[in-house]
Coordinates of C-alpha atoms in Angstrom, one line a residue:
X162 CA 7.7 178.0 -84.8
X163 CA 6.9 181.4 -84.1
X164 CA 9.6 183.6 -84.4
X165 CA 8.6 186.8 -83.2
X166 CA 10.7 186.5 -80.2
X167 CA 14.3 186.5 -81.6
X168 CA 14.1 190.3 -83.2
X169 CA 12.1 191.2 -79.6
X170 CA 14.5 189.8 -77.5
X171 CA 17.1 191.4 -79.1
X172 CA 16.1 194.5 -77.4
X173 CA 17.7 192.9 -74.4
X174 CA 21.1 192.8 -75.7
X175 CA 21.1 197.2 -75.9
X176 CA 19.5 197.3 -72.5
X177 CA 22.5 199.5 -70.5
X178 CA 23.0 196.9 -67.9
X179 CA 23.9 194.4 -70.7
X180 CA 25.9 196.8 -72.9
X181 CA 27.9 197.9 -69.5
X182 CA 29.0 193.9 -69.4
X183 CA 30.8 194.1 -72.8
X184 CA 29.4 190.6 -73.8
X185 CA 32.9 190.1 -76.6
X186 CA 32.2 187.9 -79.8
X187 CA 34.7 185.0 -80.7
X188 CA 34.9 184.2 -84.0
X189 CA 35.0 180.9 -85.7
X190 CA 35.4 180.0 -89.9
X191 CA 30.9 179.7 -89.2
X192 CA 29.6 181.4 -86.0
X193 CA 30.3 183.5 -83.3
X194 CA 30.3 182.2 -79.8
X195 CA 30.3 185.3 -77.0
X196 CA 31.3 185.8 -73.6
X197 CA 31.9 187.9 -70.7
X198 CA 35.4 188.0 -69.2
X199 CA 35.9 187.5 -66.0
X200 CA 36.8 190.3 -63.4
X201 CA 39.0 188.2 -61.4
X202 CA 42.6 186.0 -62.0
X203 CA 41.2 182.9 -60.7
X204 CA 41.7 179.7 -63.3
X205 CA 38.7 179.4 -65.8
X206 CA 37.2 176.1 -67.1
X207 CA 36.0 175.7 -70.8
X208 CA 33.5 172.8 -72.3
X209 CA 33.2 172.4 -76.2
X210 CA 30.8 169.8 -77.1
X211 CA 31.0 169.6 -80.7
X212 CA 34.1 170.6 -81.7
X213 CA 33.2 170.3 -85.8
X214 CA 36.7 170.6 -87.2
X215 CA 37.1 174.3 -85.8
X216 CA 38.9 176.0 -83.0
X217 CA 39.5 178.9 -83.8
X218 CA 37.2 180.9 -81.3
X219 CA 38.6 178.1 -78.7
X220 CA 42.2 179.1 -79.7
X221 CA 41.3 183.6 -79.3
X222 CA 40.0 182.8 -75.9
X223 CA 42.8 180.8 -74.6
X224 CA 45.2 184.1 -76.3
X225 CA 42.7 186.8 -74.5
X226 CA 42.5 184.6 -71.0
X227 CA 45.1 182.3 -70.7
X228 CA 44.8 181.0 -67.3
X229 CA 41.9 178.5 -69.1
X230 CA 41.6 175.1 -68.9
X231 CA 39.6 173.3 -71.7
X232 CA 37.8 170.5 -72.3
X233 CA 36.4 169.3 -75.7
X234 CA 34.1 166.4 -77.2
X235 CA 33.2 164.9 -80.6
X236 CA 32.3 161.5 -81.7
X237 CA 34.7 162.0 -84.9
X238 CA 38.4 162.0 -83.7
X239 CA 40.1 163.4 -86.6
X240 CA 41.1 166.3 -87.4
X241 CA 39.2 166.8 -83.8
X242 CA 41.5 165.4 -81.3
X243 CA 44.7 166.9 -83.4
X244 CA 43.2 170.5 -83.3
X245 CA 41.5 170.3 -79.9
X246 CA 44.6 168.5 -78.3
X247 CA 46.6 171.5 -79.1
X248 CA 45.8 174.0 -76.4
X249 CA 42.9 171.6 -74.4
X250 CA 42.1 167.8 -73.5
X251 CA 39.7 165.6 -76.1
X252 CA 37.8 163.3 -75.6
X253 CA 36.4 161.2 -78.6
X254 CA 33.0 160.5 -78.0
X255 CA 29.7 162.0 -78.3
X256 CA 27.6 163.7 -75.4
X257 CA 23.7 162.9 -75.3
X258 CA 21.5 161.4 -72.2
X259 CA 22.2 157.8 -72.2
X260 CA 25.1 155.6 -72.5
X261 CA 25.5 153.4 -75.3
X262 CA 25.4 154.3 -78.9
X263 CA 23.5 156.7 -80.6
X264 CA 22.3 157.8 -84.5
X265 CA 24.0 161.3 -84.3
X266 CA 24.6 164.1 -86.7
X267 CA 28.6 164.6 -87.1
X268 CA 30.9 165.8 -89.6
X269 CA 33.2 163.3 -91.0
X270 CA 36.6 163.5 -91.6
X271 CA 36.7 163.5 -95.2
X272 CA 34.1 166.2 -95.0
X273 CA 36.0 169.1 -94.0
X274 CA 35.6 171.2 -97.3
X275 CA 32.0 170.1 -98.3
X276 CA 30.8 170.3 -94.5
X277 CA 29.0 167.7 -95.6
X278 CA 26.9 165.8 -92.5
X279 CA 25.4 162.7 -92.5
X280 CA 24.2 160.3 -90.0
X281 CA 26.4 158.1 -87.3
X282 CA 26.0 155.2 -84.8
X283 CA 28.6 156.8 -82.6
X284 CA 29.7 156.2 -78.9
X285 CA 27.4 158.2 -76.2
X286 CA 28.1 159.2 -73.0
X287 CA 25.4 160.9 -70.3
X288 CA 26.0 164.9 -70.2
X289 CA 25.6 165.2 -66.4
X290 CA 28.3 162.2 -66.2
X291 CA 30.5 163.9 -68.2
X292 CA 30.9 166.6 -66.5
X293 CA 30.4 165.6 -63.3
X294 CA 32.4 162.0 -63.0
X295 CA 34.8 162.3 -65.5
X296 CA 35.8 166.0 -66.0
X297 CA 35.0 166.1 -62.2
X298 CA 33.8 169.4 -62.6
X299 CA 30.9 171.4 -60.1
X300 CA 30.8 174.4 -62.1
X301 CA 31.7 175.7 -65.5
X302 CA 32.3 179.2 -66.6
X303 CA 32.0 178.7 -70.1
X304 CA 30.2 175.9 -71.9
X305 CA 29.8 176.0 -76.0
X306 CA 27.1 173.7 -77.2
X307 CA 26.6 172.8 -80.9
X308 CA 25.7 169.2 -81.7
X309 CA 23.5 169.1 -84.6
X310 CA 20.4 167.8 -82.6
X311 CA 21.9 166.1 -80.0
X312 CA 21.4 168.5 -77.1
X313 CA 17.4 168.0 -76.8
X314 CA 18.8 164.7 -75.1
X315 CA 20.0 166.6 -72.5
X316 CA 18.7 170.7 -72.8
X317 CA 16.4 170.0 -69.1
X318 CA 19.3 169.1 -66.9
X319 CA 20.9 172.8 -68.0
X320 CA 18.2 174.0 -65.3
X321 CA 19.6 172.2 -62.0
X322 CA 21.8 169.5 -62.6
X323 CA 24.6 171.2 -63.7
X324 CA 26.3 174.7 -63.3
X325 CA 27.3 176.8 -65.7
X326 CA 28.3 180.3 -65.6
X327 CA 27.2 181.2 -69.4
X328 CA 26.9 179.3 -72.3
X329 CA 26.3 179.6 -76.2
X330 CA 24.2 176.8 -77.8
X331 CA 22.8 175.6 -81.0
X332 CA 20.0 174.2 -81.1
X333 CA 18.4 172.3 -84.4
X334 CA 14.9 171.5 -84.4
X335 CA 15.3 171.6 -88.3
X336 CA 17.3 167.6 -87.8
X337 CA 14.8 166.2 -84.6
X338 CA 11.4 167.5 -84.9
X339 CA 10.8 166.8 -82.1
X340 CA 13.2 169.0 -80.3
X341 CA 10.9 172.2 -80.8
X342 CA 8.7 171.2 -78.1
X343 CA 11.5 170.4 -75.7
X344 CA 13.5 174.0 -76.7
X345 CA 10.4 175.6 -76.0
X346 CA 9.5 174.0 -73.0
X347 CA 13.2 175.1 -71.9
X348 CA 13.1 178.9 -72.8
X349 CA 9.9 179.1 -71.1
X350 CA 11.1 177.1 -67.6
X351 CA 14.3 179.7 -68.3
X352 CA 11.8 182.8 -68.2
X353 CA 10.1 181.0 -64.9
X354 CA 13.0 180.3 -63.0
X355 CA 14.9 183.6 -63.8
X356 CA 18.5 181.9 -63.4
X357 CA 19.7 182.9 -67.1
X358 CA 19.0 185.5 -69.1
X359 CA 19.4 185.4 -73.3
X360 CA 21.2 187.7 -75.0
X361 CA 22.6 187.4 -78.6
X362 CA 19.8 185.4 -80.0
X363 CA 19.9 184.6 -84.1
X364 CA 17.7 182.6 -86.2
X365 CA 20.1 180.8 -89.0
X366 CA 17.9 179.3 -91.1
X367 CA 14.8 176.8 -91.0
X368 CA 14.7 175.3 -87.1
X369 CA 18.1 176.6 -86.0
X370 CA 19.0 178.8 -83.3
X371 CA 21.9 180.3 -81.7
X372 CA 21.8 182.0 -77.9
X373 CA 24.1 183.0 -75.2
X374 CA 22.8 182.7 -71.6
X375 CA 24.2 184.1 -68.3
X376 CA 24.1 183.0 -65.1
X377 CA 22.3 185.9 -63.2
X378 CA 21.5 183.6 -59.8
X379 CA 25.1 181.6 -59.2
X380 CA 26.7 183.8 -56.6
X381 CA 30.1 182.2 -57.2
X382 CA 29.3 183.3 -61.3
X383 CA 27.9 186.7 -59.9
X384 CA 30.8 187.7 -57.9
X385 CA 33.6 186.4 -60.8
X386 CA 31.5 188.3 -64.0
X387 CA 29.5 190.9 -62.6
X388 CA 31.1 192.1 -59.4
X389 CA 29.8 195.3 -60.5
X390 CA 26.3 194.4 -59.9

């Protein structure tokens, strides 16, 4: 995969408009995840899928905006459900397109020092019906995606099918080969459409990515992150 793109999209992120948003990192024991705060009191809704035995940037945002409700998934319960549980409600199965069960990527239990992965047959549920018929939510304002390959199942119905007000993803083409195509063909339908706009990209090593997108269309997102604008 060419990537060119990462260190010229970076430009975006010291554009003024950008800068003027104060996009704030959150901190985990591995990665940043980043947001924007919102300009308003109004309650705010959280979705972690992967939660990988750390909350930690989960556990600064619910300090820095407490009126947050969140909402987490991962196929491996433990330590998951105990950590997650704490401050949010778990749920203990694994998000991809189809319902059933599913070779995934996880991080075991007994793997917590190592962060050791290997390979699963784990419980699946459908992303959209997730989020739509069990969380019953219509909108998110923060979504934090890092599932170890599983989220080419799903990355297309990011475009209409749900809403989310910004999200941070992972994406691993280095674990499904196959996903390179499909995360191209989404940045690209991203650039078409013009509903989110990239900031924070980072290449972490062979066929991983990390991004943060905005929702720069959503008037509902507009008016609650950027009544500035």
């Amino acid at each position: 995969m060419n990537l060119e793109w990462v260190s010229k999209a970076s430009i975006c992120d010291k554009l003024p408009i950008f800068e003027d948003l104060k996009v704030i990192p959150f901190n985990n024991q591995h990665e940043t995840k980043w947001a924007v705060m919102p300009k308003c009191k109004e309650e705010n809704i959280l979705v972690t899928l992967g939660v990988g035995h750390d909350t930690t940037a989960e556990e600064r945002l619910n300090r820095t905006i407490p009126n947050t409700k969140f909402y987490g998934a991962d196929p491996i319960i433990e330590p998951n459900r105990q950590m997650y549980s704490a401050f949010g409600k778990f749920f203990p199965f694994a998000i991809g397109k189809e319902p059933g069960f599913t070779k995934f990527r996880v991080l075991p239990n007994q793997s917590q020092k190592t962060r050791k992965y290997v390979y699963q047959d784990v419980t699946t549920i459908p992303f959209v019906y997730f989020l739509h018929d069990i969380l019953k939510l219509q909108k998110i304002d923060f979504a934090w995606i890092d599932i170890e390959g599983g989220e080419f199942e799903f990355l297309e119905k990011i475009h209409n099918d749900v809403q989310f007000c910004q999200f941070n993803i992972e994406v691993h083409s280095r674990f499904a080969p196959a996903g390179a195509q499909v995360f191209h063909d989404f940045i690209f339908r991203v650039l078409e459409e013009q509903k989110y706009v990239f900031l924070q990209s980072m290449h972490t090593g062979g066929g991983v990515h990390r991004m943060f997108f905005l929702n720069v269309q959503d008037k509902e997102c507009l008016a609650k992150y950027f009544n500035n604008y």
